[in-house]
């Protein structure tokens, strides 16, 4: 099942480090700043240099002939492992499209190993850490309705459906999700599966939902009016939710550049224990491709996987800079402090940034780790910010380990015994 791989390497040229003056951005000249050959670090604002740090480093940590790294991107700090899902493809010896889930594990010498994870989850897309395990969106197919699926972080990687319908109607094809500290799960549901010919005719509009498993399983639409809602994340203080509309690219491969490729921001309003989204506005619009996946760092900067790589905006929606890689980024996730993993289908990139760059998601969940001084990598080199070594997980009403709390039976925990 396992596939070993040699030391992380970089078969591409050393990334250029380029700064674009404002006057070159405003008026086209013979030196077009928008035609830079990747890989490259492109600075549009001085603050981007603080994110890059003095010595940014970009390597291909793992690559394969199959498109194994397209979505999900779930970093498990205590295991120094990243879970990824593939794009839809027809594996050798098969006749139908499928999606594979892989576990990429870093060894102490910096090399990476990929293992395929057998799973009953159908057409896995976005994912995140959840109660000591993982929570994935699944598109489903003609037989399986898809929805939210829990997966264990250890063998045998058992799965359990958490939600697969909206008041009796099948979801379209869930894309991405974000967790709120109140325990609710927010997710996007575009019609990409129908576009791709793997899902039946939609029964619901393109929409964004909020599911509250701790409040009677309440599920409701919190935002609609999108062409293809896709990426979603919260600001570090959770007062703003960002949602992308990738309507410019459809699942059948067609592209209409007059349609949305936009990141929207909405304020999260809590009124009498009810959560609403208000004041929706355009936050940013990438100039190349669409913003597939988004996430914030602890400073509130917003990162987006786009057609040319990862684009980064500050809290005011100003483009700070770009990390350009060949063929762009399908998704990404944060790793250890100062690390970003870029998913590029057949390539899994490791980007080293300034050490202060940290994931807002991991930080909010108490999963952010630091490296011990003098350690040479590997899982044993990680400790939590408070000096402890515990298995963490995002979740509401449970201990950081995701297991049964005091007074709670094993049967009441994530998967039971």
mmCIF file of C-alpha atoms in Angstrom, residues 48-388:
data_model
loop_
_atom_site.group_PDB
_atom_site.id
_atom_site.type_symbol
_atom_site.label_atom_id
_atom_site.label_comp_id
_atom_site.label_asym_id
_atom_site.label_seq_id
_atom_site.Cartn_x
_atom_site.Cartn_y
_atom_site.Cartn_z
ATOM 1 C CA UNK A 48 4.656 40.546 1.556
ATOM 2 C CA UNK A 49 8.376 40.546 2.337
ATOM 3 C CA UNK A 50 7.494 40.038 6.013
ATOM 4 C CA UNK A 51 5.490 36.944 5.067
ATOM 5 C CA UNK A 52 8.225 35.530 2.843
ATOM 6 C CA UNK A 53 10.954 36.108 5.391
ATOM 7 C CA UNK A 54 14.652 36.416 4.560
ATOM 8 C CA UNK A 55 15.027 32.998 2.930
ATOM 9 C CA UNK A 56 11.812 31.565 1.423
ATOM 10 C CA UNK A 57 12.288 28.078 0.026
ATOM 11 C CA UNK A 58 10.108 26.146 -2.428
ATOM 12 C CA UNK A 59 10.556 22.433 -3.137
ATOM 13 C CA UNK A 60 8.623 19.585 -4.695
ATOM 14 C CA UNK A 61 8.273 17.310 -1.680
ATOM 15 C CA UNK A 62 6.552 14.510 -3.585
ATOM 16 C CA UNK A 63 5.385 13.854 -7.137
ATOM 17 C CA UNK A 64 3.717 11.016 -8.989
ATOM 18 C CA UNK A 65 2.309 10.162 -12.403
ATOM 19 C CA UNK A 66 -1.282 10.175 -11.087
ATOM 20 C CA UNK A 67 -3.142 13.333 -9.921
ATOM 21 C CA UNK A 68 -3.088 12.421 -6.221
ATOM 22 C CA UNK A 69 -2.999 15.938 -4.670
ATOM 23 C CA UNK A 70 -5.969 18.064 -5.684
ATOM 24 C CA UNK A 71 -8.038 18.835 -2.610
ATOM 25 C CA UNK A 72 -8.541 18.409 1.152
ATOM 26 C CA UNK A 73 -5.091 19.251 2.501
ATOM 27 C CA UNK A 74 -5.494 18.292 6.180
ATOM 28 C CA UNK A 75 -2.324 18.646 8.270
ATOM 29 C CA UNK A 76 -2.095 16.388 11.341
ATOM 30 C CA UNK A 77 0.574 18.075 13.500
ATOM 31 C CA UNK A 78 1.139 15.240 15.978
ATOM 32 C CA UNK A 79 1.862 12.831 13.112
ATOM 33 C CA UNK A 80 3.574 15.334 10.779
ATOM 34 C CA UNK A 81 1.224 14.033 8.106
ATOM 35 C CA UNK A 82 -0.891 15.632 5.384
ATOM 36 C CA UNK A 83 -4.082 14.036 4.055
ATOM 37 C CA UNK A 84 -4.950 14.904 0.455
ATOM 38 C CA UNK A 85 -7.580 13.828 -2.058
ATOM 39 C CA UNK A 86 -7.095 13.452 -5.794
ATOM 40 C CA UNK A 87 -9.041 14.947 -8.643
ATOM 41 C CA UNK A 88 -11.503 12.673 -10.406
ATOM 42 C CA UNK A 89 -9.645 10.278 -12.701
ATOM 43 C CA UNK A 90 -9.889 6.730 -14.042
ATOM 44 C CA UNK A 91 -7.245 4.579 -12.285
ATOM 45 C CA UNK A 92 -5.316 1.917 -14.176
ATOM 46 C CA UNK A 93 -7.458 -1.173 -14.674
ATOM 47 C CA UNK A 94 -10.689 0.659 -13.826
ATOM 48 C CA UNK A 95 -13.509 1.968 -15.990
ATOM 49 C CA UNK A 96 -15.107 4.638 -13.824
ATOM 50 C CA UNK A 97 -13.895 7.921 -12.387
ATOM 51 C CA UNK A 98 -12.956 7.872 -8.735
ATOM 52 C CA UNK A 99 -11.150 9.956 -6.121
ATOM 53 C CA UNK A 100 -8.331 8.567 -3.998
ATOM 54 C CA UNK A 101 -7.291 9.715 -0.527
ATOM 55 C CA UNK A 102 -3.573 9.693 0.302
ATOM 56 C CA UNK A 103 -1.553 10.110 3.476
ATOM 57 C CA UNK A 104 1.774 11.905 3.034
ATOM 58 C CA UNK A 105 4.121 11.416 5.980
ATOM 59 C CA UNK A 106 7.390 13.244 6.585
ATOM 60 C CA UNK A 107 10.358 11.280 7.897
ATOM 61 C CA UNK A 108 13.048 12.680 10.157
ATOM 62 C CA UNK A 109 15.394 13.191 7.191
ATOM 63 C CA UNK A 110 12.825 15.338 5.356
ATOM 64 C CA UNK A 111 11.777 12.678 2.847
ATOM 65 C CA UNK A 112 8.111 11.905 2.256
ATOM 66 C CA UNK A 113 6.124 8.693 1.931
ATOM 67 C CA UNK A 114 2.690 8.404 0.322
ATOM 68 C CA UNK A 115 0.154 5.762 1.321
ATOM 69 C CA UNK A 116 -3.217 5.247 -0.327
ATOM 70 C CA UNK A 117 -6.029 5.150 2.223
ATOM 71 C CA UNK A 118 -8.899 2.786 1.423
ATOM 72 C CA UNK A 119 -12.154 4.574 2.182
ATOM 73 C CA UNK A 120 -15.872 4.250 1.587
ATOM 74 C CA UNK A 121 -16.180 8.033 1.266
ATOM 75 C CA UNK A 122 -17.313 8.753 -2.302
ATOM 76 C CA UNK A 123 -15.620 11.563 -4.283
ATOM 77 C CA UNK A 124 -13.843 13.275 -1.370
ATOM 78 C CA UNK A 125 -13.205 17.014 -1.737
ATOM 79 C CA UNK A 126 -12.401 19.515 1.055
ATOM 80 C CA UNK A 127 -11.486 18.510 4.592
ATOM 81 C CA UNK A 128 -10.284 19.666 7.999
ATOM 82 C CA UNK A 129 -9.171 18.423 11.426
ATOM 83 C CA UNK A 130 -12.096 17.362 13.593
ATOM 84 C CA UNK A 131 -12.233 15.868 17.100
ATOM 85 C CA UNK A 132 -9.008 13.912 16.799
ATOM 86 C CA UNK A 133 -9.918 12.694 13.320
ATOM 87 C CA UNK A 134 -10.833 14.349 10.054
ATOM 88 C CA UNK A 135 -14.007 15.724 8.535
ATOM 89 C CA UNK A 136 -14.408 15.610 4.761
ATOM 90 C CA UNK A 137 -16.836 16.917 2.194
ATOM 91 C CA UNK A 138 -17.876 14.315 -0.356
ATOM 92 C CA UNK A 139 -19.522 14.944 -3.708
ATOM 93 C CA UNK A 140 -21.099 11.513 -3.889
ATOM 94 C CA UNK A 141 -22.239 9.908 -7.136
ATOM 95 C CA UNK A 142 -25.449 8.494 -8.622
ATOM 96 C CA UNK A 143 -25.668 5.883 -5.845
ATOM 97 C CA UNK A 144 -24.276 7.762 -2.839
ATOM 98 C CA UNK A 145 -25.774 11.175 -1.942
ATOM 99 C CA UNK A 146 -22.520 12.597 -0.584
ATOM 100 C CA UNK A 147 -22.291 15.031 2.331
ATOM 101 C CA UNK A 148 -20.128 15.370 5.453
ATOM 102 C CA UNK A 149 -18.110 12.286 6.403
ATOM 103 C CA UNK A 150 -15.997 11.642 9.502
ATOM 104 C CA UNK A 151 -12.772 9.655 9.166
ATOM 105 C CA UNK A 152 -10.426 8.290 11.797
ATOM 106 C CA UNK A 153 -6.819 9.497 11.695
ATOM 107 C CA UNK A 154 -5.448 5.984 12.336
ATOM 108 C CA UNK A 155 -5.848 2.585 10.698
ATOM 109 C CA UNK A 156 -8.319 1.239 9.728
ATOM 110 C CA UNK A 157 -9.466 4.817 8.909
ATOM 111 C CA UNK A 158 -13.103 4.033 9.598
ATOM 112 C CA UNK A 159 -15.645 6.483 8.203
ATOM 113 C CA UNK A 160 -19.079 7.562 9.362
ATOM 114 C CA UNK A 161 -21.567 9.864 7.595
ATOM 115 C CA UNK A 162 -22.430 12.945 9.622
ATOM 116 C CA UNK A 163 -24.868 14.679 7.250
ATOM 117 C CA UNK A 164 -26.109 13.708 3.786
ATOM 118 C CA UNK A 165 -29.285 15.697 3.070
ATOM 119 C CA UNK A 166 -31.087 18.994 3.543
ATOM 120 C CA UNK A 167 -34.515 18.187 4.969
ATOM 121 C CA UNK A 168 -34.886 15.180 2.697
ATOM 122 C CA UNK A 169 -33.301 16.640 -0.429
ATOM 123 C CA UNK A 170 -29.895 15.483 -1.629
ATOM 124 C CA UNK A 171 -27.060 17.981 -1.634
ATOM 125 C CA UNK A 172 -25.490 18.853 -4.984
ATOM 126 C CA UNK A 173 -21.801 18.047 -4.417
ATOM 127 C CA UNK A 174 -20.144 19.495 -1.323
ATOM 128 C CA UNK A 175 -16.879 21.312 -2.029
ATOM 129 C CA UNK A 176 -15.284 22.858 1.084
ATOM 130 C CA UNK A 177 -15.984 23.419 4.762
ATOM 131 C CA UNK A 178 -14.976 25.582 7.724
ATOM 132 C CA UNK A 179 -15.491 25.036 11.445
ATOM 133 C CA UNK A 180 -16.673 27.696 13.879
ATOM 134 C CA UNK A 181 -15.634 27.601 17.531
ATOM 135 C CA UNK A 182 -19.322 27.336 18.528
ATOM 136 C CA UNK A 183 -19.263 23.793 17.108
ATOM 137 C CA UNK A 184 -21.085 24.552 13.862
ATOM 138 C CA UNK A 185 -19.869 23.308 10.483
ATOM 139 C CA UNK A 186 -20.168 25.604 7.476
ATOM 140 C CA UNK A 187 -19.902 24.213 3.955
ATOM 141 C CA UNK A 188 -20.373 25.100 0.296
ATOM 142 C CA UNK A 189 -22.515 23.065 -2.087
ATOM 143 C CA UNK A 190 -22.017 23.876 -5.804
ATOM 144 C CA UNK A 191 -23.221 21.719 -8.703
ATOM 145 C CA UNK A 192 -19.789 20.615 -9.928
ATOM 146 C CA UNK A 193 -20.686 16.925 -9.633
ATOM 147 C CA UNK A 194 -23.579 17.388 -12.053
ATOM 148 C CA UNK A 195 -21.293 19.354 -14.394
ATOM 149 C CA UNK A 196 -18.826 16.461 -14.319
ATOM 150 C CA UNK A 197 -21.472 13.843 -15.056
ATOM 151 C CA UNK A 198 -21.047 12.047 -11.734
ATOM 152 C CA UNK A 199 -24.151 13.368 -9.927
ATOM 153 C CA UNK A 200 -27.872 13.427 -10.798
ATOM 154 C CA UNK A 201 -29.777 16.588 -11.673
ATOM 155 C CA UNK A 202 -29.559 19.101 -8.789
ATOM 156 C CA UNK A 203 -32.378 19.264 -6.263
ATOM 157 C CA UNK A 204 -31.063 22.385 -4.530
ATOM 158 C CA UNK A 205 -29.644 25.761 -5.565
ATOM 159 C CA UNK A 206 -25.935 26.583 -5.263
ATOM 160 C CA UNK A 207 -25.721 27.601 -1.611
ATOM 161 C CA UNK A 208 -23.748 27.761 1.629
ATOM 162 C CA UNK A 209 -25.002 25.900 4.715
ATOM 163 C CA UNK A 210 -24.487 25.939 8.466
ATOM 164 C CA UNK A 211 -24.863 22.640 10.308
ATOM 165 C CA UNK A 212 -25.060 22.581 14.108
ATOM 166 C CA UNK A 213 -24.589 19.006 15.376
ATOM 167 C CA UNK A 214 -24.772 20.193 19.005
ATOM 168 C CA UNK A 215 -28.127 21.947 18.592
ATOM 169 C CA UNK A 216 -30.480 19.233 17.458
ATOM 170 C CA UNK A 217 -28.706 18.788 14.137
ATOM 171 C CA UNK A 218 -30.056 22.078 12.806
ATOM 172 C CA UNK A 219 -29.007 22.678 9.188
ATOM 173 C CA UNK A 220 -29.885 25.858 7.324
ATOM 174 C CA UNK A 221 -28.926 27.928 4.301
ATOM 175 C CA UNK A 222 -26.854 30.944 5.354
ATOM 176 C CA UNK A 223 -25.984 32.316 1.901
ATOM 177 C CA UNK A 224 -27.146 31.859 -1.679
ATOM 178 C CA UNK A 225 -27.025 33.719 -4.979
ATOM 179 C CA UNK A 226 -23.684 32.209 -6.023
ATOM 180 C CA UNK A 227 -22.837 30.692 -9.384
ATOM 181 C CA UNK A 228 -20.512 28.061 -7.871
ATOM 182 C CA UNK A 229 -19.785 28.628 -4.132
ATOM 183 C CA UNK A 230 -16.528 26.888 -3.318
ATOM 184 C CA UNK A 231 -13.832 27.948 -0.832
ATOM 185 C CA UNK A 232 -14.811 29.062 2.665
ATOM 186 C CA UNK A 233 -12.963 30.202 5.792
ATOM 187 C CA UNK A 234 -13.326 32.480 8.824
ATOM 188 C CA UNK A 235 -11.197 35.423 9.855
ATOM 189 C CA UNK A 236 -9.087 34.706 12.965
ATOM 190 C CA UNK A 237 -11.672 36.388 15.241
ATOM 191 C CA UNK A 238 -14.557 34.653 13.377
ATOM 192 C CA UNK A 239 -16.347 37.952 12.806
ATOM 193 C CA UNK A 240 -16.055 37.582 9.022
ATOM 194 C CA UNK A 241 -16.646 34.592 6.769
ATOM 195 C CA UNK A 242 -15.021 34.525 3.338
ATOM 196 C CA UNK A 243 -16.670 32.577 0.511
ATOM 197 C CA UNK A 244 -15.404 32.163 -3.034
ATOM 198 C CA UNK A 245 -17.492 31.975 -6.186
ATOM 199 C CA UNK A 246 -15.723 29.996 -8.928
ATOM 200 C CA UNK A 247 -18.513 30.226 -11.506
ATOM 201 C CA UNK A 248 -15.980 31.169 -14.186
ATOM 202 C CA UNK A 249 -14.951 27.499 -14.490
ATOM 203 C CA UNK A 250 -17.558 24.738 -14.749
ATOM 204 C CA UNK A 251 -17.119 21.056 -14.039
ATOM 205 C CA UNK A 252 -17.321 20.111 -17.713
ATOM 206 C CA UNK A 253 -14.167 22.135 -18.358
ATOM 207 C CA UNK A 254 -15.901 25.108 -19.975
ATOM 208 C CA UNK A 255 -14.663 28.589 -19.053
ATOM 209 C CA UNK A 256 -16.571 31.877 -19.184
ATOM 210 C CA UNK A 257 -14.305 34.719 -18.091
ATOM 211 C CA UNK A 258 -17.262 37.086 -17.721
ATOM 212 C CA UNK A 259 -18.537 35.069 -14.752
ATOM 213 C CA UNK A 260 -17.477 35.299 -11.130
ATOM 214 C CA UNK A 261 -13.995 34.409 -9.916
ATOM 215 C CA UNK A 262 -14.451 36.306 -6.690
ATOM 216 C CA UNK A 263 -13.839 36.204 -2.945
ATOM 217 C CA UNK A 264 -16.757 37.647 -0.961
ATOM 218 C CA UNK A 265 -16.747 38.708 2.686
ATOM 219 C CA UNK A 266 -19.778 38.728 4.993
ATOM 220 C CA UNK A 267 -20.094 39.745 8.625
ATOM 221 C CA UNK A 268 -21.130 37.021 11.070
ATOM 222 C CA UNK A 269 -23.966 38.342 13.244
ATOM 223 C CA UNK A 270 -25.153 36.424 16.302
ATOM 224 C CA UNK A 271 -28.622 37.542 17.398
ATOM 225 C CA UNK A 272 -30.408 35.697 20.201
ATOM 226 C CA UNK A 273 -28.386 32.529 19.629
ATOM 227 C CA UNK A 274 -29.131 32.653 15.899
ATOM 228 C CA UNK A 275 -26.320 33.250 13.425
ATOM 229 C CA UNK A 276 -26.824 35.367 10.308
ATOM 230 C CA UNK A 277 -24.591 36.642 7.535
ATOM 231 C CA UNK A 278 -24.895 40.358 6.760
ATOM 232 C CA UNK A 279 -23.109 43.054 4.763
ATOM 233 C CA UNK A 280 -21.911 40.850 1.921
ATOM 234 C CA UNK A 281 -19.301 42.583 -0.243
ATOM 235 C CA UNK A 282 -16.513 41.840 -2.710
ATOM 236 C CA UNK A 283 -13.263 41.279 -0.844
ATOM 237 C CA UNK A 284 -10.941 40.413 -3.734
ATOM 238 C CA UNK A 285 -10.889 39.113 -7.305
ATOM 239 C CA UNK A 286 -7.843 37.168 -8.539
ATOM 240 C CA UNK A 287 -6.465 38.206 -11.916
ATOM 241 C CA UNK A 288 -5.606 34.658 -13.024
ATOM 242 C CA UNK A 289 -7.955 31.693 -12.729
ATOM 243 C CA UNK A 290 -10.361 31.278 -9.839
ATOM 244 C CA UNK A 291 -9.904 31.148 -6.030
ATOM 245 C CA UNK A 292 -10.462 27.446 -5.394
ATOM 246 C CA UNK A 293 -9.462 27.202 -1.726
ATOM 247 C CA UNK A 294 -8.907 29.889 0.921
ATOM 248 C CA UNK A 295 -7.531 30.150 4.439
ATOM 249 C CA UNK A 296 -6.333 32.903 6.791
ATOM 250 C CA UNK A 297 -3.139 33.157 8.773
ATOM 251 C CA UNK A 298 -3.201 34.375 12.370
ATOM 252 C CA UNK A 299 -2.549 37.963 11.220
ATOM 253 C CA UNK A 300 -5.743 37.904 9.154
ATOM 254 C CA UNK A 301 -4.084 37.756 5.734
ATOM 255 C CA UNK A 302 -6.123 35.715 3.267
ATOM 256 C CA UNK A 303 -4.443 33.057 1.106
ATOM 257 C CA UNK A 304 -6.103 31.620 -2.014
ATOM 258 C CA UNK A 305 -5.187 28.773 -4.365
ATOM 259 C CA UNK A 306 -5.500 30.263 -7.855
ATOM 260 C CA UNK A 307 -4.644 29.513 -11.458
ATOM 261 C CA UNK A 308 -1.097 30.835 -11.083
ATOM 262 C CA UNK A 309 -0.304 29.639 -7.549
ATOM 263 C CA UNK A 310 -1.148 31.081 -4.130
ATOM 264 C CA UNK A 311 -2.263 34.729 -3.942
ATOM 265 C CA UNK A 312 -2.203 36.607 -0.615
ATOM 266 C CA UNK A 313 -4.271 39.658 0.404
ATOM 267 C CA UNK A 314 -4.184 41.664 3.621
ATOM 268 C CA UNK A 315 -7.232 42.297 5.818
ATOM 269 C CA UNK A 316 -8.277 45.236 3.616
ATOM 270 C CA UNK A 317 -8.311 43.193 0.422
ATOM 271 C CA UNK A 318 -5.018 44.576 -0.919
ATOM 272 C CA UNK A 319 -2.958 42.106 -2.942
ATOM 273 C CA UNK A 320 0.354 41.678 -1.129
ATOM 274 C CA UNK A 321 2.010 39.110 -3.337
ATOM 275 C CA UNK A 322 1.962 35.761 -5.082
ATOM 276 C CA UNK A 323 3.742 32.432 -4.922
ATOM 277 C CA UNK A 324 3.795 31.312 -8.544
ATOM 278 C CA UNK A 325 4.154 27.632 -9.437
ATOM 279 C CA UNK A 326 3.781 25.927 -12.829
ATOM 280 C CA UNK A 327 0.111 25.120 -13.597
ATOM 281 C CA UNK A 328 -1.118 26.919 -10.486
ATOM 282 C CA UNK A 329 -2.473 25.525 -7.218
ATOM 283 C CA UNK A 330 -5.631 23.448 -6.853
ATOM 284 C CA UNK A 331 -5.538 23.756 -3.062
ATOM 285 C CA UNK A 332 -3.171 24.221 -0.115
ATOM 286 C CA UNK A 333 -2.906 23.965 3.641
ATOM 287 C CA UNK A 334 -0.701 25.299 6.409
ATOM 288 C CA UNK A 335 1.773 23.025 8.173
ATOM 289 C CA UNK A 336 4.231 23.805 10.943
ATOM 290 C CA UNK A 337 4.858 27.495 11.648
ATOM 291 C CA UNK A 338 6.256 29.018 8.473
ATOM 292 C CA UNK A 339 5.119 26.145 6.246
ATOM 293 C CA UNK A 340 2.613 25.931 3.430
ATOM 294 C CA UNK A 341 1.785 22.808 1.418
ATOM 295 C CA UNK A 342 0.667 23.489 -2.161
ATOM 296 C CA UNK A 343 -1.421 20.885 -4.010
ATOM 297 C CA UNK A 344 -0.794 20.734 -7.731
ATOM 298 C CA UNK A 345 -2.409 17.404 -8.727
ATOM 299 C CA UNK A 346 0.731 15.410 -9.593
ATOM 300 C CA UNK A 347 3.005 17.499 -7.380
ATOM 301 C CA UNK A 348 2.981 18.205 -3.652
ATOM 302 C CA UNK A 349 4.994 21.350 -2.922
ATOM 303 C CA UNK A 350 6.531 22.477 0.365
ATOM 304 C CA UNK A 351 6.944 26.226 0.864
ATOM 305 C CA UNK A 352 9.040 27.626 3.718
ATOM 306 C CA UNK A 353 8.047 31.145 4.793
ATOM 307 C CA UNK A 354 8.812 33.363 7.785
ATOM 308 C CA UNK A 355 8.459 31.429 11.065
ATOM 309 C CA UNK A 356 5.743 33.747 12.390
ATOM 310 C CA UNK A 357 3.328 32.714 9.600
ATOM 311 C CA UNK A 358 0.761 30.415 11.200
ATOM 312 C CA UNK A 359 -2.613 28.914 10.359
ATOM 313 C CA UNK A 360 -5.634 30.594 11.928
ATOM 314 C CA UNK A 361 -7.472 27.252 11.773
ATOM 315 C CA UNK A 362 -4.781 25.282 13.609
ATOM 316 C CA UNK A 363 -4.239 28.118 16.074
ATOM 317 C CA UNK A 364 -7.954 28.368 16.893
ATOM 318 C CA UNK A 365 -8.092 24.624 17.516
ATOM 319 C CA UNK A 366 -5.005 24.557 19.724
ATOM 320 C CA UNK A 367 -3.208 22.421 17.150
ATOM 321 C CA UNK A 368 -0.401 24.807 16.237
ATOM 322 C CA UNK A 369 2.999 23.262 16.856
ATOM 323 C CA UNK A 370 6.540 24.515 17.249
ATOM 324 C CA UNK A 371 9.810 22.783 16.490
ATOM 325 C CA UNK A 372 12.181 21.963 19.325
ATOM 326 C CA UNK A 373 15.464 23.836 19.032
ATOM 327 C CA UNK A 374 18.061 21.571 17.453
ATOM 328 C CA UNK A 375 15.539 18.967 16.279
ATOM 329 C CA UNK A 376 16.019 17.569 12.817
ATOM 330 C CA UNK A 377 12.348 17.121 11.953
ATOM 331 C CA UNK A 378 9.894 14.265 12.203
ATOM 332 C CA UNK A 379 6.916 13.868 14.528
ATOM 333 C CA UNK A 380 9.066 13.823 17.691
ATOM 334 C CA UNK A 381 10.326 17.313 16.862
ATOM 335 C CA UNK A 382 6.895 18.840 17.412
ATOM 336 C CA UNK A 383 5.487 20.297 20.602
ATOM 337 C CA UNK A 384 2.456 22.437 21.213
ATOM 338 C CA UNK A 385 2.759 26.094 22.068
ATOM 339 C CA UNK A 386 2.235 25.327 25.751
ATOM 340 C CA UNK A 387 4.975 22.671 25.727
ATOM 341 C CA UNK A 388 2.587 19.700 25.791
#
